[in-house]
Amino acid sequence: MLQAFIKGKLGRDQENLEDILTSNAFGSFSYVPLEDGLLPFLSEAKNIKDEYLSESLNLKNIIKPPKYDFWPSLKEKDCEICEPDVIITFNHSDGTKSIVLIESKFKSGKSSEADENESNISPPKDQLAKEWHNLYKKALRENAKPFLIYVTADYSFPREEILETQKELERKNVETGKIYWLSWRSLEKTMNNTKNNHKIIDDLVKLLSDKLELRYFNGFTVNFNCYCDWRFSNEF
């Protein structure tokens, strides 16, 4: 599927599907060592206070490869059912466990929003709030730390979207979300700064940066070879 995407063998309707992008990216990460793919990328995630995920989630003491669960159906007690893109479960050397929920977007925003006309006792309807509600309860059951990462194509932190989610959680008396944001555009620079030598990661970077143009502006080079035949003159 990754090569089909790069070579333009998918129809335009398929190319716009966020599920394919998610599968290519996080599927590729699952085939390489953590330090060469997933961890450097996740380390770029930050919250609305500009705090990085690595400050709360210890990414260095993972004792074995994480478990990837693509498009799981979550329905915890008193929660709205949801289907996030990926859930990644980490086990740490100190005996703790962390659960990271990934919700990725490409050309769209949240699939559902809050309904302020609803009762405060009804479960959240905002997509990220709904996912956090399920994740939080799942983490409580499993004695784990929950983290939600919103991956988008934005150039900067989608502040309003996150604030809307937190407002919905507060209104519904749900624990404030540990919600982080990560841009697809950071993947190119992040992977180029690692010392990996994995063809699948090289292809992933090519897909995002060249095919989908998901990269930050890195300036441009101007070749200035113009010859000017000029001289000072004393004639006025």
PDB file of C-alpha atoms in Angstrom:
ATOM      1  CA  MET A   1       0.000   0.000   0.000  1.00  0.00           C
ATOM      2  CA  LEU A   2       2.874   2.395   0.756  1.00  0.00           C
ATOM      3  CA  GLN A   3       4.366   1.969  -2.714  1.00  0.00           C
ATOM      4  CA  ALA A   4       0.931   2.276  -4.339  1.00  0.00           C
ATOM      5  CA  PHE A   5       0.451   5.565  -2.525  1.00  0.00           C
ATOM      6  CA  ILE A   6       3.880   6.912  -3.561  1.00  0.00           C
ATOM      7  CA  LYS A   7       3.472   5.864  -7.206  1.00  0.00           C
ATOM      8  CA  GLY A   8      -0.003   7.383  -7.500  1.00  0.00           C
ATOM      9  CA  LYS A   9      -1.766   4.068  -8.046  1.00  0.00           C
ATOM     10  CA  LEU A  10      -4.620   4.954  -5.690  1.00  0.00           C
ATOM     11  CA  GLY A  11      -7.645   6.918  -6.829  1.00  0.00           C
ATOM     12  CA  ARG A  12      -8.019  10.483  -5.601  1.00  0.00           C
ATOM     13  CA  ASP A  13     -10.919   9.427  -3.390  1.00  0.00           C
ATOM     14  CA  GLN A  14      -8.698   6.811  -1.763  1.00  0.00           C
ATOM     15  CA  GLU A  15      -5.679   9.088  -1.418  1.00  0.00           C
ATOM     16  CA  ASN A  16      -7.692  11.455   0.749  1.00  0.00           C
ATOM     17  CA  LEU A  17      -8.588   8.795   3.244  1.00  0.00           C
ATOM     18  CA  GLU A  18      -6.902   9.435   6.588  1.00  0.00           C
ATOM     19  CA  ASP A  19      -7.047   5.739   7.373  1.00  0.00           C
ATOM     20  CA  ILE A  20      -4.559   4.972   4.593  1.00  0.00           C
ATOM     21  CA  LEU A  21      -2.152   7.632   5.834  1.00  0.00           C
ATOM     22  CA  THR A  22      -2.456   6.327   9.387  1.00  0.00           C
ATOM     23  CA  SER A  23      -1.871   2.753   8.264  1.00  0.00           C
ATOM     24  CA  ASN A  24       1.186   3.679   6.210  1.00  0.00           C
ATOM     25  CA  ALA A  25       2.759   5.799   8.937  1.00  0.00           C
ATOM     26  CA  PHE A  26       2.159   3.851  12.129  1.00  0.00           C
ATOM     27  CA  GLY A  27       2.259   0.541  10.293  1.00  0.00           C
ATOM     28  CA  SER A  28       5.755   1.430   9.066  1.00  0.00           C
ATOM     29  CA  PHE A  29       6.847   2.398  12.585  1.00  0.00           C
ATOM     30  CA  SER A  30       5.853  -1.034  13.852  1.00  0.00           C
ATOM     31  CA  TYR A  31       8.517  -2.647  11.616  1.00  0.00           C
ATOM     32  CA  VAL A  32      11.534  -0.670  12.823  1.00  0.00           C
ATOM     33  CA  PRO A  33      13.182  -0.196  16.230  1.00  0.00           C
ATOM     34  CA  LEU A  34      11.364   2.302  18.444  1.00  0.00           C
ATOM     35  CA  GLU A  35      14.306   4.710  18.536  1.00  0.00           C
ATOM     36  CA  ASP A  36      14.378   4.887  14.721  1.00  0.00           C
ATOM     37  CA  GLY A  37      10.748   5.770  14.124  1.00  0.00           C
ATOM     38  CA  LEU A  38       7.911   5.926  16.593  1.00  0.00           C
ATOM     39  CA  LEU A  39       9.683   7.457  19.604  1.00  0.00           C
ATOM     40  CA  PRO A  40      11.362  10.385  17.803  1.00  0.00           C
ATOM     41  CA  PHE A  41       8.041  11.218  16.128  1.00  0.00           C
ATOM     42  CA  LEU A  42       5.966  11.017  19.319  1.00  0.00           C
ATOM     43  CA  SER A  43       8.574  13.087  21.148  1.00  0.00           C
ATOM     44  CA  GLU A  44       7.508  16.081  19.034  1.00  0.00           C
ATOM     45  CA  ALA A  45       3.960  16.011  20.452  1.00  0.00           C
ATOM     46  CA  LYS A  46       3.098  18.871  22.798  1.00  0.00           C
ATOM     47  CA  ASN A  47       0.079  20.144  24.718  1.00  0.00           C
ATOM     48  CA  ILE A  48      -1.606  23.527  24.838  1.00  0.00           C
ATOM     49  CA  LYS A  49       0.889  24.667  27.500  1.00  0.00           C
ATOM     50  CA  ASP A  50       3.748  23.916  25.097  1.00  0.00           C
ATOM     51  CA  GLU A  51       4.864  20.965  27.232  1.00  0.00           C
ATOM     52  CA  TYR A  52       6.260  18.006  25.311  1.00  0.00           C
ATOM     53  CA  LEU A  53       4.861  14.504  25.661  1.00  0.00           C
ATOM     54  CA  SER A  54       8.280  13.188  26.688  1.00  0.00           C
ATOM     55  CA  GLU A  55       8.024  15.260  29.888  1.00  0.00           C
ATOM     56  CA  SER A  56       5.067  13.135  31.058  1.00  0.00           C
ATOM     57  CA  LEU A  57       5.456   9.863  29.165  1.00  0.00           C
ATOM     58  CA  ASN A  58       8.827   8.242  29.775  1.00  0.00           C
ATOM     59  CA  LEU A  59       9.805   7.091  26.310  1.00  0.00           C
ATOM     60  CA  LYS A  60      13.208   5.771  27.362  1.00  0.00           C
ATOM     61  CA  ASN A  61      12.346   2.990  29.804  1.00  0.00           C
ATOM     62  CA  ILE A  62      10.138   0.854  27.540  1.00  0.00           C
ATOM     63  CA  ILE A  63      10.949  -2.795  28.143  1.00  0.00           C
ATOM     64  CA  LYS A  64       9.562  -4.412  24.995  1.00  0.00           C
ATOM     65  CA  PRO A  65       7.918  -3.459  21.678  1.00  0.00           C
ATOM     66  CA  PRO A  66       4.585  -1.725  22.190  1.00  0.00           C
ATOM     67  CA  LYS A  67       1.279  -3.227  21.182  1.00  0.00           C
ATOM     68  CA  TYR A  68      -0.472  -1.550  18.223  1.00  0.00           C
ATOM     69  CA  ASP A  69      -4.238  -1.796  17.927  1.00  0.00           C
ATOM     70  CA  PHE A  70      -5.566  -0.190  14.738  1.00  0.00           C
ATOM     71  CA  TRP A  71      -9.119   1.186  14.655  1.00  0.00           C
ATOM     72  CA  PRO A  72     -10.341  -0.450  17.860  1.00  0.00           C
ATOM     73  CA  SER A  73     -13.940  -0.005  18.918  1.00  0.00           C
ATOM     74  CA  LEU A  74     -14.094   1.511  22.410  1.00  0.00           C
ATOM     75  CA  LYS A  75     -17.221   1.477  24.556  1.00  0.00           C
ATOM     76  CA  GLU A  76     -16.516   1.973  28.226  1.00  0.00           C
ATOM     77  CA  LYS A  77     -19.311   2.253  30.767  1.00  0.00           C
ATOM     78  CA  ASP A  78     -21.364   5.466  30.405  1.00  0.00           C
ATOM     79  CA  CYS A  79     -19.319   6.514  27.352  1.00  0.00           C
ATOM     80  CA  GLU A  80     -20.245   7.095  23.717  1.00  0.00           C
ATOM     81  CA  ILE A  81     -18.790   4.423  21.428  1.00  0.00           C
ATOM     82  CA  CYS A  82     -15.787   5.589  19.382  1.00  0.00           C
ATOM     83  CA  GLU A  83     -13.202   4.232  16.960  1.00  0.00           C
ATOM     84  CA  PRO A  84      -9.827   5.976  17.249  1.00  0.00           C
ATOM     85  CA  ASP A  85      -7.174   5.363  14.607  1.00  0.00           C
ATOM     86  CA  VAL A  86      -4.561   3.639  16.760  1.00  0.00           C
ATOM     87  CA  ILE A  87      -4.048   2.681  20.383  1.00  0.00           C
ATOM     88  CA  ILE A  88      -0.445   2.018  21.371  1.00  0.00           C
ATOM     89  CA  THR A  89       0.271   0.353  24.709  1.00  0.00           C
ATOM     90  CA  PHE A  90       3.698   0.745  26.328  1.00  0.00           C
ATOM     91  CA  ASN A  91       5.099  -1.279  29.230  1.00  0.00           C
ATOM     92  CA  HIS A  92       7.822   0.400  31.288  1.00  0.00           C
ATOM     93  CA  SER A  93      10.733  -0.996  33.281  1.00  0.00           C
ATOM     94  CA  ASP A  94       9.295   0.379  36.545  1.00  0.00           C
ATOM     95  CA  GLY A  95       6.227  -1.833  36.144  1.00  0.00           C
ATOM     96  CA  THR A  96       3.893   0.916  34.911  1.00  0.00           C
ATOM     97  CA  LYS A  97       1.915   0.983  31.688  1.00  0.00           C
ATOM     98  CA  SER A  98       0.952   3.824  29.355  1.00  0.00           C
ATOM     99  CA  ILE A  99      -1.798   3.889  26.745  1.00  0.00           C
ATOM    100  CA  VAL A 100      -1.478   6.340  23.869  1.00  0.00           C
ATOM    101  CA  LEU A 101      -4.528   6.971  21.700  1.00  0.00           C
ATOM    102  CA  ILE A 102      -3.829   8.399  18.233  1.00  0.00           C
ATOM    103  CA  GLU A 103      -6.481  10.348  16.355  1.00  0.00           C
ATOM    104  CA  SER A 104      -5.133  11.434  12.981  1.00  0.00           C
ATOM    105  CA  LYS A 105      -6.489  13.879  10.424  1.00  0.00           C
ATOM    106  CA  PHE A 106      -5.350  14.940   6.993  1.00  0.00           C
ATOM    107  CA  LYS A 107      -7.761  17.324   5.290  1.00  0.00           C
ATOM    108  CA  SER A 108     -10.608  17.302   7.784  1.00  0.00           C
ATOM    109  CA  GLY A 109     -11.333  18.347  11.358  1.00  0.00           C
ATOM    110  CA  LYS A 110     -13.086  16.536  14.169  1.00  0.00           C
ATOM    111  CA  SER A 111     -15.873  14.244  12.969  1.00  0.00           C
ATOM    112  CA  SER A 112     -18.266  15.287  15.742  1.00  0.00           C
ATOM    113  CA  GLU A 113     -18.692  18.332  17.933  1.00  0.00           C
ATOM    114  CA  ALA A 114     -20.265  19.132  21.266  1.00  0.00           C
ATOM    115  CA  ASP A 115     -24.002  19.764  21.526  1.00  0.00           C
ATOM    116  CA  GLU A 116     -24.448  22.455  24.154  1.00  0.00           C
ATOM    117  CA  ASN A 117     -28.197  21.808  24.261  1.00  0.00           C
ATOM    118  CA  GLU A 118     -27.591  18.367  25.753  1.00  0.00           C
ATOM    119  CA  SER A 119     -27.771  17.611  29.426  1.00  0.00           C
ATOM    120  CA  ASN A 120     -24.553  17.900  31.412  1.00  0.00           C
ATOM    121  CA  ILE A 121     -24.979  14.313  32.571  1.00  0.00           C
ATOM    122  CA  SER A 122     -24.929  12.867  29.056  1.00  0.00           C
ATOM    123  CA  PRO A 123     -21.568  11.604  27.733  1.00  0.00           C
ATOM    124  CA  PRO A 124     -19.420  13.943  25.577  1.00  0.00           C
ATOM    125  CA  LYS A 125     -20.152  14.100  21.841  1.00  0.00           C
ATOM    126  CA  ASP A 126     -17.085  16.077  20.702  1.00  0.00           C
ATOM    127  CA  GLN A 127     -14.857  13.523  18.942  1.00  0.00           C
ATOM    128  CA  LEU A 128     -11.718  14.071  21.003  1.00  0.00           C
ATOM    129  CA  ALA A 129     -13.702  14.400  24.235  1.00  0.00           C
ATOM    130  CA  LYS A 130     -15.542  11.160  23.448  1.00  0.00           C
ATOM    131  CA  GLU A 131     -12.248   9.372  22.784  1.00  0.00           C
ATOM    132  CA  TRP A 132     -10.616  10.772  25.906  1.00  0.00           C
ATOM    133  CA  HIS A 133     -13.624   9.722  28.030  1.00  0.00           C
ATOM    134  CA  ASN A 134     -13.231   6.116  26.833  1.00  0.00           C
ATOM    135  CA  LEU A 135      -9.449   6.191  27.077  1.00  0.00           C
ATOM    136  CA  TYR A 136      -9.507   7.569  30.619  1.00  0.00           C
ATOM    137  CA  LYS A 137     -11.858   4.835  31.850  1.00  0.00           C
ATOM    138  CA  LYS A 138      -9.938   2.129  29.985  1.00  0.00           C
ATOM    139  CA  ALA A 139      -6.706   3.331  31.605  1.00  0.00           C
ATOM    140  CA  LEU A 140      -8.333   3.272  35.057  1.00  0.00           C
ATOM    141  CA  ARG A 141      -9.377  -0.344  34.532  1.00  0.00           C
ATOM    142  CA  GLU A 142      -5.890  -1.327  33.378  1.00  0.00           C
ATOM    143  CA  ASN A 143      -3.996   0.780  35.926  1.00  0.00           C
ATOM    144  CA  ALA A 144      -2.291   2.700  33.121  1.00  0.00           C
ATOM    145  CA  LYS A 145      -1.499   6.318  32.259  1.00  0.00           C
ATOM    146  CA  PRO A 146      -3.615   7.690  29.366  1.00  0.00           C
ATOM    147  CA  PHE A 147      -2.432  10.101  26.666  1.00  0.00           C
ATOM    148  CA  LEU A 148      -4.305  11.297  23.584  1.00  0.00           C
ATOM    149  CA  ILE A 149      -2.376  12.583  20.556  1.00  0.00           C
ATOM    150  CA  TYR A 150      -4.173  14.558  17.869  1.00  0.00           C
ATOM    151  CA  VAL A 151      -2.163  14.286  14.634  1.00  0.00           C
ATOM    152  CA  THR A 152      -3.048  16.828  11.941  1.00  0.00           C
ATOM    153  CA  ALA A 153      -1.581  18.567   8.898  1.00  0.00           C
ATOM    154  CA  ASP A 154      -1.644  21.957  10.647  1.00  0.00           C
ATOM    155  CA  TYR A 155       1.401  24.207  10.732  1.00  0.00           C
ATOM    156  CA  SER A 156       0.685  25.317  14.289  1.00  0.00           C
ATOM    157  CA  PHE A 157      -1.161  24.099  17.376  1.00  0.00           C
ATOM    158  CA  PRO A 158      -4.939  23.832  16.720  1.00  0.00           C
ATOM    159  CA  ARG A 159      -5.703  25.749  19.893  1.00  0.00           C
ATOM    160  CA  GLU A 160      -9.414  26.339  19.340  1.00  0.00           C
ATOM    161  CA  GLU A 161     -10.160  22.676  18.613  1.00  0.00           C
ATOM    162  CA  ILE A 162      -8.387  21.548  21.782  1.00  0.00           C
ATOM    163  CA  LEU A 163     -10.020  24.237  23.906  1.00  0.00           C
ATOM    164  CA  GLU A 164     -13.445  23.165  22.625  1.00  0.00           C
ATOM    165  CA  THR A 165     -12.691  19.596  23.665  1.00  0.00           C
ATOM    166  CA  GLN A 166     -11.509  20.570  27.139  1.00  0.00           C
ATOM    167  CA  LYS A 167     -14.556  22.803  27.579  1.00  0.00           C
ATOM    168  CA  GLU A 168     -16.840  19.876  26.694  1.00  0.00           C
ATOM    169  CA  LEU A 169     -15.043  17.603  29.166  1.00  0.00           C
ATOM    170  CA  GLU A 170     -15.378  20.208  31.915  1.00  0.00           C
ATOM    171  CA  ARG A 171     -19.071  20.720  31.174  1.00  0.00           C
ATOM    172  CA  LYS A 172     -19.679  16.955  31.332  1.00  0.00           C
ATOM    173  CA  ASN A 173     -17.641  16.609  34.552  1.00  0.00           C
ATOM    174  CA  VAL A 174     -15.043  14.374  32.927  1.00  0.00           C
ATOM    175  CA  GLU A 175     -11.371  14.389  33.929  1.00  0.00           C
ATOM    176  CA  THR A 176      -9.419  17.016  31.983  1.00  0.00           C
ATOM    177  CA  GLY A 177      -7.811  15.432  28.961  1.00  0.00           C
ATOM    178  CA  LYS A 178      -4.080  14.859  28.586  1.00  0.00           C
ATOM    179  CA  ILE A 179      -4.309  15.918  24.975  1.00  0.00           C
ATOM    180  CA  TYR A 180      -1.258  16.542  22.820  1.00  0.00           C
ATOM    181  CA  TRP A 181      -0.866  17.705  19.246  1.00  0.00           C
ATOM    182  CA  LEU A 182       1.529  16.476  16.598  1.00  0.00           C
ATOM    183  CA  SER A 183       1.890  17.660  13.000  1.00  0.00           C
ATOM    184  CA  TRP A 184       2.470  15.277  10.125  1.00  0.00           C
ATOM    185  CA  ARG A 185       4.795  17.989   8.818  1.00  0.00           C
ATOM    186  CA  SER A 186       7.311  17.361  11.585  1.00  0.00           C
ATOM    187  CA  LEU A 187       7.956  13.795  10.439  1.00  0.00           C
ATOM    188  CA  GLU A 188      10.375  14.694   7.631  1.00  0.00           C
ATOM    189  CA  LYS A 189      12.706  16.737   9.851  1.00  0.00           C
ATOM    190  CA  THR A 190      12.409  14.300  12.754  1.00  0.00           C
ATOM    191  CA  MET A 191      13.303  11.261  10.663  1.00  0.00           C
ATOM    192  CA  ASN A 192      16.153  13.103   8.929  1.00  0.00           C
ATOM    193  CA  ASN A 193      17.642  13.837  12.363  1.00  0.00           C
ATOM    194  CA  THR A 194      17.707  10.161  13.335  1.00  0.00           C
ATOM    195  CA  LYS A 195      20.445   7.774  12.278  1.00  0.00           C
ATOM    196  CA  ASN A 196      18.068   5.172  10.915  1.00  0.00           C
ATOM    197  CA  ASN A 197      18.828   3.193   7.793  1.00  0.00           C
ATOM    198  CA  HIS A 198      15.426   1.729   7.025  1.00  0.00           C
ATOM    199  CA  LYS A 199      14.013   1.747   3.522  1.00  0.00           C
ATOM    200  CA  ILE A 200      10.443   1.708   4.819  1.00  0.00           C
ATOM    201  CA  ILE A 201      11.040   4.919   6.801  1.00  0.00           C
ATOM    202  CA  ASP A 202      12.717   6.560   3.800  1.00  0.00           C
ATOM    203  CA  ASP A 203       9.657   5.685   1.718  1.00  0.00           C
ATOM    204  CA  LEU A 204       7.343   7.032   4.416  1.00  0.00           C
ATOM    205  CA  VAL A 205       9.198  10.358   4.473  1.00  0.00           C
ATOM    206  CA  LYS A 206       9.032  10.489   0.678  1.00  0.00           C
ATOM    207  CA  LEU A 207       5.288   9.870   0.800  1.00  0.00           C
ATOM    208  CA  LEU A 208       4.567  12.640   3.285  1.00  0.00           C
ATOM    209  CA  SER A 209       7.037  15.254   2.093  1.00  0.00           C
ATOM    210  CA  ASP A 210       6.955  14.761  -1.685  1.00  0.00           C
ATOM    211  CA  LYS A 211       3.644  13.121  -2.543  1.00  0.00           C
ATOM    212  CA  LEU A 212       1.431  14.796   0.065  1.00  0.00           C
ATOM    213  CA  GLU A 213       3.578  17.923   0.599  1.00  0.00           C
ATOM    214  CA  LEU A 214       3.336  17.470   4.360  1.00  0.00           C
ATOM    215  CA  ARG A 215       6.489  19.328   5.334  1.00  0.00           C
ATOM    216  CA  TYR A 216       7.479  22.626   6.872  1.00  0.00           C
ATOM    217  CA  PHE A 217       8.967  25.365   4.745  1.00  0.00           C
ATOM    218  CA  ASN A 218      12.750  24.988   4.768  1.00  0.00           C
ATOM    219  CA  GLY A 219      13.631  28.037   2.695  1.00  0.00           C
ATOM    220  CA  PHE A 220      14.800  27.960  -0.885  1.00  0.00           C
ATOM    221  CA  THR A 221      17.995  28.303  -2.851  1.00  0.00           C
ATOM    222  CA  VAL A 222      18.460  30.848  -5.616  1.00  0.00           C
ATOM    223  CA  ASN A 223      21.107  30.257  -8.266  1.00  0.00           C
ATOM    224  CA  PHE A 224      22.177  33.760  -9.201  1.00  0.00           C
ATOM    225  CA  ASN A 225      24.540  33.559 -12.169  1.00  0.00           C
ATOM    226  CA  CYS A 226      23.723  36.862 -13.791  1.00  0.00           C
ATOM    227  CA  TYR A 227      26.726  38.805 -15.093  1.00  0.00           C
ATOM    228  CA  CYS A 228      26.474  42.570 -14.900  1.00  0.00           C
ATOM    229  CA  ASP A 229      28.892  44.713 -16.896  1.00  0.00           C
ATOM    230  CA  TRP A 230      28.855  47.969 -14.975  1.00  0.00           C
ATOM    231  CA  ARG A 231      31.319  50.584 -13.831  1.00  0.00           C
ATOM    232  CA  PHE A 232      31.438  53.922 -12.054  1.00  0.00           C
ATOM    233  CA  SER A 233      31.349  56.919 -14.289  1.00  0.00           C
ATOM    234  CA  ASN A 234      32.568  60.435 -13.744  1.00  0.00           C
ATOM    235  CA  GLU A 235      30.079  61.773 -16.203  1.00  0.00           C
ATOM    236  CA  PHE A 236      27.178  63.690 -14.690  1.00  0.00           C
TER     237      PHE A 236
END
